[in-house]
């Protein structure tokens, strides 16, 4: 196994595209190192992207923030600007792993690991975040929603790496929230999860919404019907029930050691409802 | 050895000094199993069956042997065929012979110059398997026609016509059940199931074995019993016990799971074959797949009660599976099930059943938690149905001194009534509950054990004392033993240091199990101290020129016994020790015993929970443990045992389980999906120690390590059942299972 610390994104992309064997990207390493130790993967090449200039920076951009791919969860959690603008995204990222893991783990790593249960992902999808990709063909931007392709898989082409995430600006009276269900209270993997982003009109009614679900399908779901169910409402009981129902209808989970189809489906609706209430309150709505 | 006096005033025993091993453990200096190294050491790794049940048609190790860096490859063919069933089962579990009996069963092992080479070599070993039908569920395995895990293991007491997987039957109790049930106003009959759970110790098994060319060997390992390891390994290696020295390391948790061998014979065989020291360290995956979880169970309970709460009859049918090998855990379940109650008619029937799962190892109070969970659940439901206070009902039926126990013996002084009364008085029992909350309680019981014990106590010439004992310290026993030696000798705790000896340095000591160490090693330490005291009194008598009988030991010094003995200033231990060379040489005390009189221990757990009605998630809000410790030698450790048992029980009740797929493979061999509780899952666990002296120990000590894991399963199940309004009869009560129950309630 060769280890190379790339100096630029182009160099990293070049190394990856030229590698005939198995290549892996190293940022935080909190997934990769575990896989290496357990013998799950035996890569021929590991490309460390942490030394690429700017990749560990959080930069204001057009009223939003560009977050480098190697910014750790702990660094993001301490960034007052991002926390104020997108608290739901940050709370998702801060649920990844333990305190120690938080010091290394990144939200881009969480996204590229391809787990349907990745805690960073529903919040990013609800936020309509985009990622910037460097590859053999140059640079492109892509919605986060379009990155996961299924368990352990992404839509990234060989040689492509994500260098940053962009969280857009948002109007006043807008906020978001993320909740996951785990059998324990921490150090666990989501059995179902929900990220909800809301914008409120002057009268407190919801003017725009995005609802994303995790761990209930092969990849993260953006549930348009769930958003429709609450737009125009002030999260009255009927709207909340319709939101939960739309979420349940969108679920396509599996029965496995972590939860049953029935459990995941019911819980996704419950979490979406509860997350919507939190986001609504954060956005300045009152019930 | 009887209690000295029930009114003894202790000076040192009962205090809470810092643990002697604490600093090394928190600074990383303590040497655990994987910390041992030797020059020229090789890395050993084990190839394991990916199949739940398969005949091993052939194993071709030639390609692995040819790999550069590989120094030895072994299979079962490198180990002797043993006559004795008990030890042959342990060896066959370490290395499969003929058949792989569960997912993860060892089939071959290599020793290589480094881990990467060893891993590569494992891939080069070709095992030709004939895959056989498997069975992992206890009830399925009991049915006639189920795949047979091992043939010819059924004992004569099993009726004909049952599956060959049923290996033994046992029966306990007394009185006439039909007439007992006839007296009942209410009878409840329920079936229960519990999942296999793992002890979850942090430290994976690790050992270093070194054979010399003249047939002697050293083994360093993480174990709860170095002497038992020696007994097993010497027989498997065909060597005399004296030629194998086993040294135990510090231990990162055992809870019963390190009372046998898994990798030690493999490392010894690899070392003998390669001529080099060989170290094996298990991965977490191997720990889950190939060490010993506890039994899984399926149980039917029937209890009758009068309308004022008296239990008229109790009947239990218990079916346990401890994996692919026969075991006797069912007998402990059968004996413990109704132990808390004074009953006129009681009967338990037990069955052990083979399944394609790893061989069970002990786990704190083996066999008792599940049986008592089932019994205490039915008692709770009877209380609900009859509108009775569950603590009052338990007090009404509680076993006490003179009660003929449900398993035979008549109880001497026991602390069950005192613990129940303490729970009744505690503010926890009457604190208000909120919506979706429930309160549960359960009694717990464990037999406790004494056993073979050998202790040497050496008085150093500088006035300090070393105690050498033979039981690995898994719960603070070095501190407790030092406290008892200091108490007896009349010197400060800081002047005593206790060491765990290797197998060459003392007579045979039974394993650290059965909650025996503070009781039995403590007893032997007190006796050894008394022997040293007699010796020191004799030295003082010699110096003073008076009769030995005219000297007594008071507050750490020899004194003339009464005015007739003569007038001499007291000689302290340090003063006598300093001149020992002139009075007859070194001063020591020894004691060897096969201790009995361990004294049973009872506890009561009280717990409040809140269940999220929309997700089935259970939060443990408040937890109080009441337990009779006889005499708490070091109360911190007694409380630690009580809290630790409660925590492991919370995990068992709510989330922990061995999950098998349809392919018979273990689905959750890691701490991500085998969910032990984390700190944030737990409330503060309050402890109330009761001290009802054990008549069989000079200070009144009872073992405390196992009783605390017995009540939590039922206490939590009773709390959850009351919170949700549905009787929960299967563990773990994981959120999907609980939500399903809530939804079916409507």
Coordinates of C-alpha atoms in Angstrom, one line a residue, chain A residues 86-264:
Chain A
X86 CA -27.6 26.1 9.5
X87 CA -28.0 24.6 13.1
X88 CA -29.6 21.5 11.8
X89 CA -26.7 20.7 9.5
X90 CA -24.2 21.2 12.3
X91 CA -26.2 19.1 14.8
X92 CA -26.2 16.2 12.3
X93 CA -22.5 16.4 11.8
X94 CA -21.9 16.6 15.5
X95 CA -23.7 13.2 16.0
X96 CA -21.1 11.3 14.1
X97 CA -19.0 9.0 16.4
X98 CA -17.5 9.9 19.7
X99 CA -15.8 13.1 21.0
X100 CA -12.5 11.6 19.8
X101 CA -13.9 10.7 16.4
X102 CA -15.4 14.3 16.1
X103 CA -11.9 15.7 16.1
X104 CA -11.1 13.8 12.9
X105 CA -14.4 13.0 11.1
X106 CA -15.6 15.2 8.2
X107 CA -19.1 15.7 6.7
X108 CA -17.8 15.1 3.2
X109 CA -16.3 11.8 4.4
X110 CA -19.6 10.9 6.0
X111 CA -21.3 11.7 2.6
X112 CA -18.8 9.8 0.5
X113 CA -18.8 6.7 2.8
X114 CA -22.2 6.2 1.1
X115 CA -24.0 4.9 4.2
X116 CA -27.8 5.4 4.0
X117 CA -27.5 6.2 7.7
X118 CA -24.8 8.9 7.5
X119 CA -25.8 11.6 10.0
X120 CA -24.4 14.5 8.0
X121 CA -26.4 13.8 4.9
X122 CA -30.2 14.5 5.5
X123 CA -29.3 17.9 7.0
X124 CA -27.3 18.8 4.0
X125 CA -30.0 17.6 1.6
X126 CA -32.7 19.6 3.5
X127 CA -30.4 22.6 3.3
X128 CA -30.1 22.1 -0.5
X129 CA -26.3 22.1 -0.1
X130 CA -24.0 21.6 -3.1
X131 CA -20.6 20.1 -3.3
X132 CA -17.6 21.2 -5.5
X133 CA -15.9 18.4 -7.2
X134 CA -12.4 18.3 -8.8
X135 CA -11.8 15.5 -11.3
X136 CA -9.9 14.6 -14.4
X137 CA -12.3 16.8 -16.4
X138 CA -11.9 19.9 -14.2
X139 CA -14.3 21.2 -11.6
X140 CA -18.1 21.0 -11.2
X141 CA -20.7 21.6 -8.6
X142 CA -23.4 19.1 -7.7
X143 CA -26.3 18.9 -5.3
X144 CA -25.6 16.7 -2.2
X145 CA -28.8 14.8 -3.0
X146 CA -27.2 13.5 -6.2
X147 CA -24.0 12.1 -4.6
X148 CA -25.2 8.9 -2.9
X149 CA -25.9 6.1 -5.2
X150 CA -26.8 3.3 -2.7
X151 CA -25.2 1.6 0.2
X152 CA -21.4 2.2 0.0
X153 CA -21.7 3.8 -3.4
X154 CA -21.6 7.4 -4.8
X155 CA -22.1 8.9 -8.2
X156 CA -18.5 10.3 -8.2
X157 CA -16.5 9.1 -11.2
X158 CA -13.0 7.6 -10.9
X159 CA -10.6 10.3 -10.0
X160 CA -13.2 12.7 -8.7
X161 CA -12.9 14.2 -5.2
X162 CA -15.1 16.5 -3.3
X163 CA -13.2 19.5 -2.2
X164 CA -15.9 21.5 -0.4
X165 CA -19.5 21.8 0.6
X166 CA -21.5 25.0 0.0
X167 CA -24.3 25.9 2.4
X168 CA -26.3 28.7 0.8
X169 CA -27.6 31.9 2.3
X170 CA -31.1 31.9 3.7
X171 CA -33.7 34.5 4.5
X172 CA -34.7 35.8 7.9
X173 CA -37.1 33.5 9.8
X174 CA -35.6 30.3 8.5
X175 CA -34.0 27.5 10.3
X176 CA -33.5 23.7 10.3
X177 CA -33.2 20.7 12.6
X178 CA -32.0 17.1 12.5
X179 CA -33.0 14.2 14.6
X180 CA -32.1 10.5 14.4
X181 CA -33.3 7.5 16.3
X182 CA -30.7 5.2 17.9
X183 CA -31.3 2.5 20.5
X184 CA -28.7 4.2 22.8
X185 CA -28.1 7.8 23.5
X186 CA -24.8 8.2 21.7
X187 CA -22.0 6.2 19.9
X188 CA -24.5 4.6 17.6
X189 CA -25.8 4.4 14.1
X190 CA -29.1 5.9 13.0
X191 CA -32.0 3.5 12.6
X192 CA -34.1 6.3 11.0
X193 CA -33.4 10.0 10.7
X194 CA -34.9 13.2 9.5
X195 CA -33.6 16.7 8.5
X196 CA -36.1 19.5 8.1
X197 CA -35.4 23.0 6.8
X198 CA -38.1 25.7 6.9
X199 CA -38.7 29.3 5.8
X200 CA -41.5 31.3 7.4
X201 CA -43.6 34.1 6.0
X202 CA -44.2 37.2 8.0
X203 CA -47.4 35.8 9.5
X204 CA -45.5 32.7 10.8
X205 CA -46.8 30.3 8.2
X206 CA -44.3 28.1 6.5
X207 CA -43.5 29.5 3.1
X208 CA -40.9 26.9 2.0
X209 CA -39.8 23.5 3.3
X210 CA -37.4 20.7 2.6
X211 CA -37.7 17.3 4.4
X212 CA -35.0 14.7 4.0
X213 CA -35.0 11.2 5.6
X214 CA -32.0 8.9 6.3
X215 CA -31.7 5.2 6.9
X216 CA -35.1 4.4 5.5
X217 CA -34.1 3.7 1.9
X218 CA -30.9 2.7 0.0
X219 CA -30.0 6.3 0.0
X220 CA -31.1 9.6 1.5
X221 CA -34.6 10.6 0.5
X222 CA -35.9 14.2 -0.3
X223 CA -39.6 13.9 0.4
X224 CA -41.4 16.5 -1.6
X225 CA -44.9 15.4 -0.4
X226 CA -43.8 15.9 3.2
X227 CA -42.8 19.5 2.4
X228 CA -46.0 20.1 0.6
X229 CA -47.9 18.8 3.6
X230 CA -46.6 21.6 5.8
X231 CA -46.1 24.6 3.4
X232 CA -48.8 27.2 4.2
X233 CA -49.3 25.7 7.7
X234 CA -48.1 26.8 11.2
X235 CA -47.6 23.1 12.0
X236 CA -51.1 22.5 13.2
X237 CA -51.8 18.9 14.3
X238 CA -53.3 18.1 10.9
X239 CA -50.3 19.4 9.0
X240 CA -48.0 17.4 11.3
X241 CA -50.0 14.3 10.8
X242 CA -49.9 14.8 7.0
X243 CA -46.1 15.4 7.2
X244 CA -45.6 12.1 9.1
X245 CA -47.9 10.2 6.7
X246 CA -46.0 11.5 3.7
X247 CA -42.7 10.5 5.3
X248 CA -44.0 7.0 6.0
X249 CA -45.2 6.7 2.4
X250 CA -41.8 7.6 1.1
X251 CA -39.9 5.0 3.2
X252 CA -38.5 2.0 1.6
X253 CA -36.4 0.5 4.3
X254 CA -35.0 -3.0 5.0
X255 CA -35.5 -5.4 7.9
X256 CA -32.1 -5.9 9.6
X257 CA -30.3 -6.2 12.9
X258 CA -30.8 -2.5 13.6
X259 CA -34.6 -2.3 13.0
X260 CA -37.6 -3.6 11.3
X261 CA -39.4 -2.1 8.3
X262 CA -42.3 -1.3 10.5
X263 CA -40.1 0.4 13.1
X264 CA -38.1 2.5 10.6

